[in-house]
Tab-separated table of C-alpha atoms in Angstrom:
chain	number	residue	atom	x	y	z
A	97	UNK	CA	201.237	168.027	153.529
A	98	UNK	CA	201.976	171.735	153.207
A	99	UNK	CA	199.270	173.894	151.744
A	100	UNK	CA	200.269	176.942	149.772
A	101	UNK	CA	198.325	179.829	151.341
A	102	UNK	CA	198.581	181.783	148.088
A	103	UNK	CA	197.269	178.946	145.926
A	104	UNK	CA	194.348	179.968	143.754
A	105	UNK	CA	191.090	178.221	144.437
A	106	UNK	CA	188.017	178.159	142.289
A	107	UNK	CA	185.540	180.058	144.463
A	108	UNK	CA	182.404	178.701	142.798
A	109	UNK	CA	183.562	175.067	142.942
A	110	UNK	CA	184.677	175.440	146.551
A	111	UNK	CA	181.394	176.999	147.662
A	112	UNK	CA	179.360	174.389	145.790
A	113	UNK	CA	181.339	171.626	147.490
A	114	UNK	CA	180.724	173.172	150.932
A	115	UNK	CA	177.007	173.674	150.241
A	116	UNK	CA	176.486	170.208	148.768
A	117	UNK	CA	178.027	168.559	151.843
A	118	UNK	CA	176.553	170.916	154.435
A	119	UNK	CA	173.671	168.573	155.284
A	120	UNK	CA	176.058	165.647	155.840
A	121	UNK	CA	178.117	167.764	158.232
A	122	UNK	CA	174.999	168.951	160.080
A	123	UNK	CA	173.800	165.358	160.486
A	124	UNK	CA	177.217	164.216	161.669
A	125	UNK	CA	177.263	166.903	164.366
A	126	UNK	CA	174.081	165.441	165.843
A	127	UNK	CA	175.825	162.111	166.433
A	128	UNK	CA	178.323	163.087	169.119
A	129	UNK	CA	180.241	160.600	171.245
A	130	UNK	CA	178.581	159.866	174.570
A	131	UNK	CA	175.595	162.088	173.634
A	132	UNK	CA	177.563	165.284	174.138
A	133	UNK	CA	176.036	168.663	173.360
A	134	UNK	CA	176.148	169.726	169.757
A	135	UNK	CA	174.936	172.336	167.318
A	136	UNK	CA	171.416	171.581	166.149
A	137	UNK	CA	170.470	173.336	162.933
A	138	UNK	CA	167.102	174.798	163.864
A	139	UNK	CA	167.129	178.220	162.211
A	140	UNK	CA	169.003	180.501	159.845
A	141	UNK	CA	171.478	181.636	162.517
A	142	UNK	CA	172.499	178.027	163.152
A	143	UNK	CA	173.105	177.593	159.416
A	144	UNK	CA	175.209	180.770	159.410
A	145	UNK	CA	177.293	179.615	162.400
A	146	UNK	CA	178.137	176.258	160.853
A	147	UNK	CA	178.707	177.723	157.394
A	148	UNK	CA	181.045	180.368	158.823
A	149	UNK	CA	183.142	177.594	160.367
A	150	UNK	CA	183.319	175.703	157.081
A	151	UNK	CA	184.248	178.826	155.100
A	152	UNK	CA	187.256	179.266	157.409
A	153	UNK	CA	188.812	176.198	155.777
A	154	UNK	CA	189.195	177.979	152.435
A	155	UNK	CA	188.895	181.741	152.805
A	156	UNK	CA	191.040	184.184	154.771
A	157	UNK	CA	188.957	187.355	154.967
A	158	UNK	CA	185.345	186.513	155.821
A	159	UNK	CA	183.278	189.443	156.993
A	160	UNK	CA	180.060	188.564	158.741
A	161	UNK	CA	177.108	190.939	158.770
A	162	UNK	CA	178.687	193.666	156.668
A	163	UNK	CA	176.302	196.588	156.030
A	164	UNK	CA	175.055	197.282	152.502
A	165	UNK	CA	174.488	200.727	151.003
A	166	UNK	CA	170.927	201.998	151.255
A	167	UNK	CA	168.508	200.451	148.758
A	168	UNK	CA	164.938	201.770	148.545
A	169	UNK	CA	165.568	203.691	151.758
A	170	UNK	CA	166.696	200.660	153.731
A	171	UNK	CA	170.107	199.262	154.697
A	172	UNK	CA	170.674	195.582	155.323
A	173	UNK	CA	173.494	193.320	156.384
A	174	UNK	CA	174.999	190.688	154.136
A	175	UNK	CA	175.446	187.342	155.848
A	176	UNK	CA	179.043	186.946	154.632
A	177	UNK	CA	181.384	188.939	152.465
A	178	UNK	CA	184.406	187.093	151.093
A	179	UNK	CA	186.394	190.294	150.786
A	180	UNK	CA	189.272	189.088	148.606
A	181	UNK	CA	186.949	187.172	146.303
A	182	UNK	CA	184.430	190.056	146.078
A	183	UNK	CA	181.659	187.570	146.793
A	184	UNK	CA	178.649	188.016	149.052
A	185	UNK	CA	176.985	184.923	150.480
A	186	UNK	CA	173.336	185.160	151.473
A	187	UNK	CA	172.045	182.317	153.656
A	188	UNK	CA	168.473	181.169	154.080
A	189	UNK	CA	166.917	178.189	155.817
A	190	UNK	CA	163.515	177.064	154.681
A	191	UNK	CA	160.683	177.148	157.174
A	192	UNK	CA	156.925	177.111	157.272
A	193	UNK	CA	155.693	180.053	155.202
A	194	UNK	CA	158.840	180.367	153.091
A	195	UNK	CA	157.636	178.768	149.869
A	196	UNK	CA	159.088	178.906	146.357
A	197	UNK	CA	157.450	182.249	145.553
A	198	UNK	CA	158.421	183.955	148.837
A	199	UNK	CA	161.962	182.669	148.528
A	200	UNK	CA	162.202	183.890	144.933
A	201	UNK	CA	160.876	187.323	145.921
A	202	UNK	CA	163.368	187.620	148.796
A	203	UNK	CA	166.280	186.644	146.573
A	204	UNK	CA	165.277	189.120	143.848
A	205	UNK	CA	165.285	191.930	146.430
A	206	UNK	CA	168.614	190.710	147.850
A	207	UNK	CA	170.145	190.652	144.374
A	208	UNK	CA	169.185	194.254	143.659
A	209	UNK	CA	170.378	195.373	147.094
A	210	UNK	CA	173.781	193.679	146.847
A	211	UNK	CA	174.515	194.925	143.339
A	212	UNK	CA	175.231	198.316	144.907
A	213	UNK	CA	177.722	196.949	147.463
A	214	UNK	CA	181.205	198.161	146.445
A	215	UNK	CA	182.866	194.824	147.318
A	216	UNK	CA	180.281	192.590	145.655
A	217	UNK	CA	180.918	191.351	142.135
A	218	UNK	CA	178.970	188.147	142.713
A	219	UNK	CA	176.090	187.090	144.963
A	220	UNK	CA	175.945	183.463	146.038
A	221	UNK	CA	172.771	182.318	147.778
A	222	UNK	CA	172.775	179.178	149.887
A	223	UNK	CA	169.335	177.885	150.773
A	224	UNK	CA	169.382	175.064	153.285
A	225	UNK	CA	166.244	172.966	152.811
A	226	UNK	CA	166.578	169.899	155.060
A	227	UNK	CA	162.828	169.163	155.064
A	228	UNK	CA	162.425	169.481	151.282
A	229	UNK	CA	159.984	172.405	151.564
A	230	UNK	CA	160.909	173.889	148.185
A	231	UNK	CA	158.621	172.135	145.703
A	232	UNK	CA	160.761	172.780	142.618
A	233	UNK	CA	164.336	173.559	143.722
A	234	UNK	CA	165.777	173.113	140.234
A	235	UNK	CA	163.231	175.550	138.806
A	236	UNK	CA	163.944	178.162	141.493
A	237	UNK	CA	167.697	177.851	140.950
A	238	UNK	CA	167.402	177.962	137.173
A	239	UNK	CA	165.058	180.975	137.106
A	240	UNK	CA	167.174	183.057	139.470
A	241	UNK	CA	170.528	182.036	138.003
A	242	UNK	CA	169.439	182.874	134.455
A	243	UNK	CA	167.561	186.085	135.230
A	244	UNK	CA	170.549	187.780	136.857
A	245	UNK	CA	173.060	187.138	134.077
A	246	UNK	CA	175.885	185.621	136.080
A	247	UNK	CA	175.729	188.004	139.049
A	248	UNK	CA	173.633	185.672	141.212
A	249	UNK	CA	174.180	181.965	141.742
A	250	UNK	CA	171.625	180.067	143.851
A	251	UNK	CA	172.237	176.723	145.534
A	252	UNK	CA	169.516	174.738	147.291
A	253	UNK	CA	170.700	171.748	149.328
A	254	UNK	CA	169.942	169.057	150.057
A	255	UNK	CA	168.232	168.861	146.702
A	256	UNK	CA	165.760	166.107	147.520
């Protein structure tokens, strides 16, 4: 089957599909033939590595760790910039000490920071929560998605 490289894809639907199946892929990688080495998802960098691989299936120009303009006297790096789609992806993995409030605060700061990036028309936040640490994932997603009027879209998976 030939795939048209110029075919339009729905960025939001594609990202949601990747995020919603991320945990299945991570689990599958642990079950290697003959107990071969694999990628264990232990921290945020592991999430970024696997996500970067999955993004390659759909997007041509993925820029990892692109610098942002200074915000409040500090520069930061975006996790991924989908250059052609003008979309920044911020990745987080839950851990001890990163509760609903801390996560919300971090994402509010990220949103303000990325609004000034010249190639960012949309911020998509993927929070990987394999242990179900976020008490109210639907509330966190709803609050952040509504408060930023379409600029920010937050996904928390798996949504246990």
